[in-house]
Amino acid sequence: LKPEMVTAILAISDAMPANGALVYDPDHGLGWQDERGWKVYLGDDQQIQVKLSVYDAIVQRLSEEEIQPALISVEYIHNPYYRLEE
């Protein structure tokens, strides 16, 4: 593994739920299944800390609006999105 990938995995491991499992999807990259029921994807190992910050902001906004997503993607930092259904 590249050092950047190891750093990304460690950062993601710190951010995801304690009982969560890190996953890799060939289409979406690194991610996890959130304990609240949705899938999270952060893509490749680039700008992981920024992606995690964007993810946190999305989760906060969705919580405020009482929206339950099926998927949150921050694969592309300038184009994050969420889906209500898979």
Short mmCIF file of the N, C-alpha and C atoms (twelve columns), coordinates in Angstrom:
data_MODEL
# 
_entry.id   MODEL 
# 
loop_
_atom_site.group_PDB 
_atom_site.id 
_atom_site.type_symbol 
_atom_site.label_atom_id 
_atom_site.label_alt_id 
_atom_site.label_comp_id 
_atom_site.label_asym_id 
_atom_site.label_seq_id 
_atom_site.Cartn_x 
_atom_site.Cartn_y 
_atom_site.Cartn_z 
_atom_site.pdbx_PDB_model_num 
ATOM 1   N N  . LEU A 1  0.823   -1.186 0.000  1 
ATOM 2   C CA . LEU A 1  0.000   0.000  0.000  1 
ATOM 3   C C  . LEU A 1  0.868   1.250  0.000  1 
ATOM 4   N N  . LYS A 2  0.392   2.270  -0.665 1 
ATOM 5   C CA . LYS A 2  1.081   3.555  -0.652 1 
ATOM 6   C C  . LYS A 2  0.950   4.178  0.735  1 
ATOM 7   N N  . PRO A 3  1.937   4.958  1.160  1 
ATOM 8   C CA . PRO A 3  1.833   5.635  2.456  1 
ATOM 9   C C  . PRO A 3  0.584   6.513  2.562  1 
ATOM 10  N N  . GLU A 4  0.182   7.150  1.471  1 
ATOM 11  C CA . GLU A 4  -1.011  7.997  1.469  1 
ATOM 12  C C  . GLU A 4  -2.273  7.175  1.764  1 
ATOM 13  N N  . MET A 5  -2.313  5.957  1.237  1 
ATOM 14  C CA . MET A 5  -3.464  5.091  1.475  1 
ATOM 15  C C  . MET A 5  -3.516  4.664  2.942  1 
ATOM 16  N N  . VAL A 6  -2.363  4.348  3.523  1 
ATOM 17  C CA . VAL A 6  -2.319  3.974  4.937  1 
ATOM 18  C C  . VAL A 6  -2.787  5.143  5.800  1 
ATOM 19  N N  . THR A 7  -2.312  6.343  5.496  1 
ATOM 20  C CA . THR A 7  -2.732  7.541  6.231  1 
ATOM 21  C C  . THR A 7  -4.241  7.743  6.104  1 
ATOM 22  N N  . ALA A 8  -4.777  7.566  4.898  1 
ATOM 23  C CA . ALA A 8  -6.219  7.718  4.670  1 
ATOM 24  C C  . ALA A 8  -7.009  6.687  5.463  1 
ATOM 25  N N  . ILE A 9  -6.562  5.451  5.456  1 
ATOM 26  C CA . ILE A 9  -7.254  4.390  6.191  1 
ATOM 27  C C  . ILE A 9  -7.261  4.690  7.680  1 
ATOM 28  N N  . LEU A 10 -6.148  5.153  8.213  1 
ATOM 29  C CA . LEU A 10 -6.091  5.489  9.640  1 
ATOM 30  C C  . LEU A 10 -7.019  6.649  9.977  1 
ATOM 31  N N  . ALA A 11 -7.056  7.663  9.121  1 
ATOM 32  C CA . ALA A 11 -7.943  8.813  9.357  1 
ATOM 33  C C  . ALA A 11 -9.406  8.402  9.309  1 
ATOM 34  N N  . ILE A 12 -9.754  7.570  8.348  1 
ATOM 35  C CA . ILE A 12 -11.129 7.097  8.223  1 
ATOM 36  C C  . ILE A 12 -11.494 6.226  9.423  1 
ATOM 37  N N  . SER A 13 -10.578 5.376  9.838  1 
ATOM 38  C CA . SER A 13 -10.832 4.508  10.992 1 
ATOM 39  C C  . SER A 13 -11.143 5.312  12.245 1 
ATOM 40  N N  . ASP A 14 -10.479 6.453  12.411 1 
ATOM 41  C CA . ASP A 14 -10.748 7.315  13.563 1 
ATOM 42  C C  . ASP A 14 -12.118 7.987  13.474 1 
ATOM 43  N N  . ALA A 15 -12.593 8.228  12.253 1 
ATOM 44  C CA . ALA A 15 -13.835 8.978  12.056 1 
ATOM 45  C C  . ALA A 15 -15.085 8.102  12.012 1 
ATOM 46  N N  . MET A 16 -14.939 6.853  11.632 1 
ATOM 47  C CA . MET A 16 -16.123 6.016  11.489 1 
ATOM 48  C C  . MET A 16 -16.540 5.420  12.830 1 
ATOM 49  N N  . PRO A 17 -17.761 4.910  12.918 1 
ATOM 50  C CA . PRO A 17 -18.252 4.345  14.176 1 
ATOM 51  C C  . PRO A 17 -17.356 3.226  14.683 1 
ATOM 52  N N  . ALA A 18 -17.315 3.083  16.008 1 
ATOM 53  C CA . ALA A 18 -16.432 2.092  16.631 1 
ATOM 54  C C  . ALA A 18 -16.701 0.674  16.148 1 
ATOM 55  N N  . ASN A 19 -17.947 0.337  15.896 1 
ATOM 56  C CA . ASN A 19 -18.265 -1.017 15.449 1 
ATOM 57  C C  . ASN A 19 -18.383 -1.116 13.933 1 
ATOM 58  N N  . GLY A 20 -17.988 -0.077 13.220 1 
ATOM 59  C CA . GLY A 20 -18.058 -0.062 11.760 1 
ATOM 60  C C  . GLY A 20 -16.912 -0.824 11.129 1 
ATOM 61  N N  . ALA A 21 -17.064 -1.130 9.867  1 
ATOM 62  C CA . ALA A 21 -16.023 -1.829 9.124  1 
ATOM 63  C C  . ALA A 21 -15.668 -1.015 7.882  1 
ATOM 64  N N  . LEU A 22 -14.400 -0.776 7.702  1 
ATOM 65  C CA . LEU A 22 -13.916 -0.073 6.518  1 
ATOM 66  C C  . LEU A 22 -14.169 -0.955 5.302  1 
ATOM 67  N N  . VAL A 23 -14.656 -0.348 4.229  1 
ATOM 68  C CA . VAL A 23 -14.905 -1.095 2.992  1 
ATOM 69  C C  . VAL A 23 -14.219 -0.392 1.829  1 
ATOM 70  N N  . TYR A 24 -14.015 -1.151 0.777  1 
ATOM 71  C CA . TYR A 24 -13.522 -0.578 -0.470 1 
ATOM 72  C C  . TYR A 24 -14.446 -1.054 -1.578 1 
ATOM 73  N N  . ASP A 25 -15.017 -0.115 -2.289 1 
ATOM 74  C CA . ASP A 25 -15.886 -0.406 -3.419 1 
ATOM 75  C C  . ASP A 25 -15.150 0.039  -4.677 1 
ATOM 76  N N  . PRO A 26 -15.066 -0.811 -5.701 1 
ATOM 77  C CA . PRO A 26 -14.328 -0.423 -6.909 1 
ATOM 78  C C  . PRO A 26 -14.884 0.816  -7.609 1 
ATOM 79  N N  . ASP A 27 -16.183 1.077  -7.445 1 
ATOM 80  C CA . ASP A 27 -16.793 2.253  -8.074 1 
ATOM 81  C C  . ASP A 27 -16.698 3.505  -7.211 1 
ATOM 82  N N  . HIS A 28 -16.743 3.341  -5.887 1 
ATOM 83  C CA . HIS A 28 -16.828 4.487  -4.981 1 
ATOM 84  C C  . HIS A 28 -15.602 4.682  -4.087 1 
ATOM 85  N N  . GLY A 29 -14.714 3.718  -4.026 1 
ATOM 86  C CA . GLY A 29 -13.503 3.845  -3.211 1 
ATOM 87  C C  . GLY A 29 -13.706 3.471  -1.755 1 
ATOM 88  N N  . LEU A 30 -12.952 4.137  -0.881 1 
ATOM 89  C CA . LEU A 30 -12.988 3.859  0.549  1 
ATOM 90  C C  . LEU A 30 -14.275 4.345  1.179  1 
ATOM 91  N N  . GLY A 31 -14.742 3.622  2.177  1 
ATOM 92  C CA . GLY A 31 -15.950 4.033  2.871  1 
ATOM 93  C C  . GLY A 31 -16.293 3.120  4.025  1 
ATOM 94  N N  . TRP A 32 -17.518 3.255  4.511  1 
ATOM 95  C CA . TRP A 32 -18.023 2.403  5.580  1 
ATOM 96  C C  . TRP A 32 -19.541 2.426  5.591  1 
ATOM 97  N N  . GLN A 33 -20.130 1.474  6.289  1 
ATOM 98  C CA . GLN A 33 -21.569 1.438  6.534  1 
ATOM 99  C C  . GLN A 33 -21.790 2.125  7.868  1 
ATOM 100 N N  . ASP A 34 -22.494 3.246  7.864  1 
ATOM 101 C CA . ASP A 34 -22.707 3.992  9.089  1 
ATOM 102 C C  . ASP A 34 -23.724 3.281  9.967  1 
ATOM 103 N N  . GLU A 35 -23.551 3.387  11.280 1 
ATOM 104 C CA . GLU A 35 -24.472 2.728  12.212 1 
ATOM 105 C C  . GLU A 35 -25.886 3.312  12.149 1 
ATOM 106 N N  . ARG A 36 -26.019 4.489  11.530 1 
ATOM 107 C CA . ARG A 36 -27.346 5.097  11.379 1 
ATOM 108 C C  . ARG A 36 -28.076 4.591  10.139 1 
ATOM 109 N N  . GLY A 37 -27.424 3.698  9.384  1 
ATOM 110 C CA . GLY A 37 -28.104 3.034  8.276  1 
ATOM 111 C C  . GLY A 37 -27.687 3.414  6.879  1 
ATOM 112 N N  . TRP A 38 -26.782 4.359  6.719  1 
ATOM 113 C CA . TRP A 38 -26.391 4.739  5.366  1 
ATOM 114 C C  . TRP A 38 -24.958 4.311  5.057  1 
ATOM 115 N N  . LYS A 39 -24.670 4.289  3.763  1 
ATOM 116 C CA . LYS A 39 -23.313 4.009  3.297  1 
ATOM 117 C C  . LYS A 39 -22.590 5.332  3.102  1 
ATOM 118 N N  . VAL A 40 -21.298 5.330  3.391  1 
ATOM 119 C CA . VAL A 40 -20.457 6.515  3.249  1 
ATOM 120 C C  . VAL A 40 -19.305 6.151  2.322  1 
ATOM 121 N N  . TYR A 41 -19.034 6.999  1.340  1 
ATOM 122 C CA . TYR A 41 -17.891 6.791  0.448  1 
ATOM 123 C C  . TYR A 41 -17.064 8.061  0.352  1 
ATOM 124 N N  . LEU A 42 -15.745 7.894  0.478  1 
ATOM 125 C CA . LEU A 42 -14.827 9.023  0.400  1 
ATOM 126 C C  . LEU A 42 -13.895 8.936  -0.805 1 
ATOM 127 N N  . GLY A 43 -14.042 7.909  -1.616 1 
ATOM 128 C CA . GLY A 43 -13.239 7.805  -2.829 1 
ATOM 129 C C  . GLY A 43 -11.814 7.374  -2.555 1 
ATOM 130 N N  . ASP A 44 -10.875 8.069  -3.187 1 
ATOM 131 C CA . ASP A 44 -9.462  7.699  -3.083 1 
ATOM 132 C C  . ASP A 44 -8.824  8.280  -1.821 1 
ATOM 133 N N  . ASP A 45 -7.517  8.181  -1.753 1 
ATOM 134 C CA . ASP A 45 -6.780  8.597  -0.550 1 
ATOM 135 C C  . ASP A 45 -6.404  10.077 -0.534 1 
ATOM 136 N N  . GLN A 46 -6.912  10.849 -1.453 1 
ATOM 137 C CA . GLN A 46 -6.571  12.272 -1.541 1 
ATOM 138 C C  . GLN A 46 -7.483  13.123 -0.660 1 
ATOM 139 N N  . GLN A 47 -6.901  14.072 0.048  1 
ATOM 140 C CA . GLN A 47 -7.626  15.083 0.845  1 
ATOM 141 C C  . GLN A 47 -8.639  14.459 1.823  1 
ATOM 142 N N  . ILE A 48 -8.247  13.390 2.472  1 
ATOM 143 C CA . ILE A 48 -9.160  12.677 3.363  1 
ATOM 144 C C  . ILE A 48 -9.663  13.567 4.497  1 
ATOM 145 N N  . GLN A 49 -8.802  14.357 5.107  1 
ATOM 146 C CA . GLN A 49 -9.249  15.210 6.214  1 
ATOM 147 C C  . GLN A 49 -10.303 16.217 5.752  1 
ATOM 148 N N  . VAL A 50 -10.126 16.771 4.571  1 
ATOM 149 C CA . VAL A 50 -11.112 17.715 4.028  1 
ATOM 150 C C  . VAL A 50 -12.415 16.978 3.725  1 
ATOM 151 N N  . LYS A 51 -12.316 15.784 3.143  1 
ATOM 152 C CA . LYS A 51 -13.509 14.997 2.844  1 
ATOM 153 C C  . LYS A 51 -14.269 14.650 4.118  1 
ATOM 154 N N  . LEU A 52 -13.552 14.313 5.185  1 
ATOM 155 C CA . LEU A 52 -14.200 14.005 6.457  1 
ATOM 156 C C  . LEU A 52 -14.904 15.237 7.035  1 
ATOM 157 N N  . SER A 53 -14.305 16.408 6.862  1 
ATOM 158 C CA . SER A 53 -14.944 17.646 7.319  1 
ATOM 159 C C  . SER A 53 -16.220 17.931 6.531  1 
ATOM 160 N N  . VAL A 54 -16.161 17.721 5.225  1 
ATOM 161 C CA . VAL A 54 -17.342 17.912 4.382  1 
ATOM 162 C C  . VAL A 54 -18.423 16.906 4.785  1 
ATOM 163 N N  . TYR A 55 -18.023 15.666 5.017  1 
ATOM 164 C CA . TYR A 55 -18.971 14.638 5.452  1 
ATOM 165 C C  . TYR A 55 -19.669 15.058 6.751  1 
ATOM 166 N N  . ASP A 56 -18.887 15.521 7.733  1 
ATOM 167 C CA . ASP A 56 -19.467 15.963 9.005  1 
ATOM 168 C C  . ASP A 56 -20.482 17.090 8.800  1 
ATOM 169 N N  . ALA A 57 -20.161 18.031 7.916  1 
ATOM 170 C CA . ALA A 57 -21.081 19.143 7.641  1 
ATOM 171 C C  . ALA A 57 -22.370 18.643 6.992  1 
ATOM 172 N N  . ILE A 58 -22.247 17.685 6.084  1 
ATOM 173 C CA . ILE A 58 -23.435 17.120 5.434  1 
ATOM 174 C C  . ILE A 58 -24.304 16.401 6.462  1 
ATOM 175 N N  . VAL A 59 -23.672 15.598 7.319  1 
ATOM 176 C CA . VAL A 59 -24.429 14.870 8.342  1 
ATOM 177 C C  . VAL A 59 -25.146 15.838 9.274  1 
ATOM 178 N N  . GLN A 60 -24.478 16.897 9.666  1 
ATOM 179 C CA . GLN A 60 -25.109 17.878 10.548 1 
ATOM 180 C C  . GLN A 60 -26.325 18.505 9.866  1 
ATOM 181 N N  . ARG A 61 -26.166 18.887 8.623  1 
ATOM 182 C CA . ARG A 61 -27.270 19.516 7.884  1 
ATOM 183 C C  . ARG A 61 -28.442 18.559 7.710  1 
ATOM 184 N N  . LEU A 62 -28.139 17.305 7.340  1 
ATOM 185 C CA . LEU A 62 -29.193 16.318 7.165  1 
ATOM 186 C C  . LEU A 62 -29.916 16.046 8.486  1 
ATOM 187 N N  . SER A 63 -29.176 16.011 9.577  1 
ATOM 188 C CA . SER A 63 -29.782 15.805 10.900 1 
ATOM 189 C C  . SER A 63 -30.708 16.956 11.258 1 
ATOM 190 N N  . GLU A 64 -30.259 18.177 10.992 1 
ATOM 191 C CA . GLU A 64 -31.089 19.355 11.276 1 
ATOM 192 C C  . GLU A 64 -32.392 19.322 10.488 1 
ATOM 193 N N  . GLU A 65 -32.323 18.809 9.270  1 
ATOM 194 C CA . GLU A 65 -33.503 18.748 8.411  1 
ATOM 195 C C  . GLU A 65 -34.247 17.421 8.535  1 
ATOM 196 N N  . GLU A 66 -33.773 16.561 9.435  1 
ATOM 197 C CA . GLU A 66 -34.375 15.249 9.683  1 
ATOM 198 C C  . GLU A 66 -34.490 14.427 8.404  1 
ATOM 199 N N  . ILE A 67 -33.416 14.425 7.626  1 
ATOM 200 C CA . ILE A 67 -33.343 13.650 6.388  1 
ATOM 201 C C  . ILE A 67 -32.498 12.415 6.664  1 
ATOM 202 N N  . GLN A 68 -33.003 11.243 6.284  1 
ATOM 203 C CA . GLN A 68 -32.291 9.978  6.455  1 
ATOM 204 C C  . GLN A 68 -31.801 9.516  5.084  1 
ATOM 205 N N  . PRO A 69 -30.522 9.698  4.768  1 
ATOM 206 C CA . PRO A 69 -30.024 9.284  3.464  1 
ATOM 207 C C  . PRO A 69 -29.759 7.775  3.416  1 
ATOM 208 N N  . ALA A 70 -29.628 7.258  2.226  1 
ATOM 209 C CA . ALA A 70 -29.195 5.871  2.024  1 
ATOM 210 C C  . ALA A 70 -27.691 5.840  1.764  1 
ATOM 211 N N  . LEU A 71 -27.186 6.953  1.214  1 
ATOM 212 C CA . LEU A 71 -25.772 7.024  0.841  1 
ATOM 213 C C  . LEU A 71 -25.317 8.477  0.901  1 
ATOM 214 N N  . ILE A 72 -24.098 8.668  1.398  1 
ATOM 215 C CA . ILE A 72 -23.448 9.982  1.344  1 
ATOM 216 C C  . ILE A 72 -22.104 9.779  0.656  1 
ATOM 217 N N  . SER A 73 -21.862 10.551 -0.373 1 
ATOM 218 C CA . SER A 73 -20.615 10.439 -1.120 1 
ATOM 219 C C  . SER A 73 -19.845 11.763 -1.100 1 
ATOM 220 N N  . VAL A 74 -18.601 11.659 -0.706 1 
ATOM 221 C CA . VAL A 74 -17.682 12.799 -0.771 1 
ATOM 222 C C  . VAL A 74 -16.467 12.365 -1.601 1 
ATOM 223 N N  . GLU A 75 -16.724 11.508 -2.577 1 
ATOM 224 C CA . GLU A 75 -15.656 11.024 -3.455 1 
ATOM 225 C C  . GLU A 75 -14.984 12.176 -4.189 1 
ATOM 226 N N  . TYR A 76 -15.790 13.100 -4.642 1 
ATOM 227 C CA . TYR A 76 -15.297 14.269 -5.360 1 
ATOM 228 C C  . TYR A 76 -15.584 15.481 -4.487 1 
ATOM 229 N N  . ILE A 77 -14.547 16.043 -3.940 1 
ATOM 230 C CA . ILE A 77 -14.663 17.065 -2.904 1 
ATOM 231 C C  . ILE A 77 -15.487 18.278 -3.322 1 
ATOM 232 N N  . HIS A 78 -15.476 18.596 -4.592 1 
ATOM 233 C CA . HIS A 78 -16.232 19.755 -5.060 1 
ATOM 234 C C  . HIS A 78 -17.635 19.390 -5.541 1 
ATOM 235 N N  . ASN A 79 -17.983 18.114 -5.394 1 
ATOM 236 C CA . ASN A 79 -19.300 17.663 -5.828 1 
ATOM 237 C C  . ASN A 79 -19.835 16.566 -4.910 1 
ATOM 238 N N  . PRO A 80 -19.927 16.835 -3.604 1 
ATOM 239 C CA . PRO A 80 -20.479 15.814 -2.702 1 
ATOM 240 C C  . PRO A 80 -21.993 15.695 -2.932 1 
ATOM 241 N N  . TYR A 81 -22.526 14.543 -2.589 1 
ATOM 242 C CA . TYR A 81 -23.969 14.354 -2.735 1 
ATOM 243 C C  . TYR A 81 -24.456 13.291 -1.765 1 
ATOM 244 N N  . TYR A 82 -25.761 13.238 -1.615 1 
ATOM 245 C CA . TYR A 82 -26.383 12.149 -0.873 1 
ATOM 246 C C  . TYR A 82 -27.554 11.636 -1.669 1 
ATOM 247 N N  . ARG A 83 -27.926 10.387 -1.416 1 
ATOM 248 C CA . ARG A 83 -29.086 9.779  -2.043 1 
ATOM 249 C C  . ARG A 83 -30.046 9.343  -0.949 1 
ATOM 250 N N  . LEU A 84 -31.315 9.430  -1.242 1 
ATOM 251 C CA . LEU A 84 -32.313 8.989  -0.302 1 
ATOM 252 C C  . LEU A 84 -32.615 7.504  -0.474 1 
ATOM 253 N N  . GLU A 85 -32.353 6.958  -1.665 1 
ATOM 254 C CA . GLU A 85 -32.561 5.549  -1.948 1 
ATOM 255 C C  . GLU A 85 -31.359 5.011  -2.688 1 
ATOM 256 N N  . GLU A 86 -31.092 3.735  -2.507 1 
ATOM 257 C CA . GLU A 86 -29.996 3.066  -3.230 1 
ATOM 258 C C  . GLU A 86 -30.450 2.643  -4.586 1 
# 
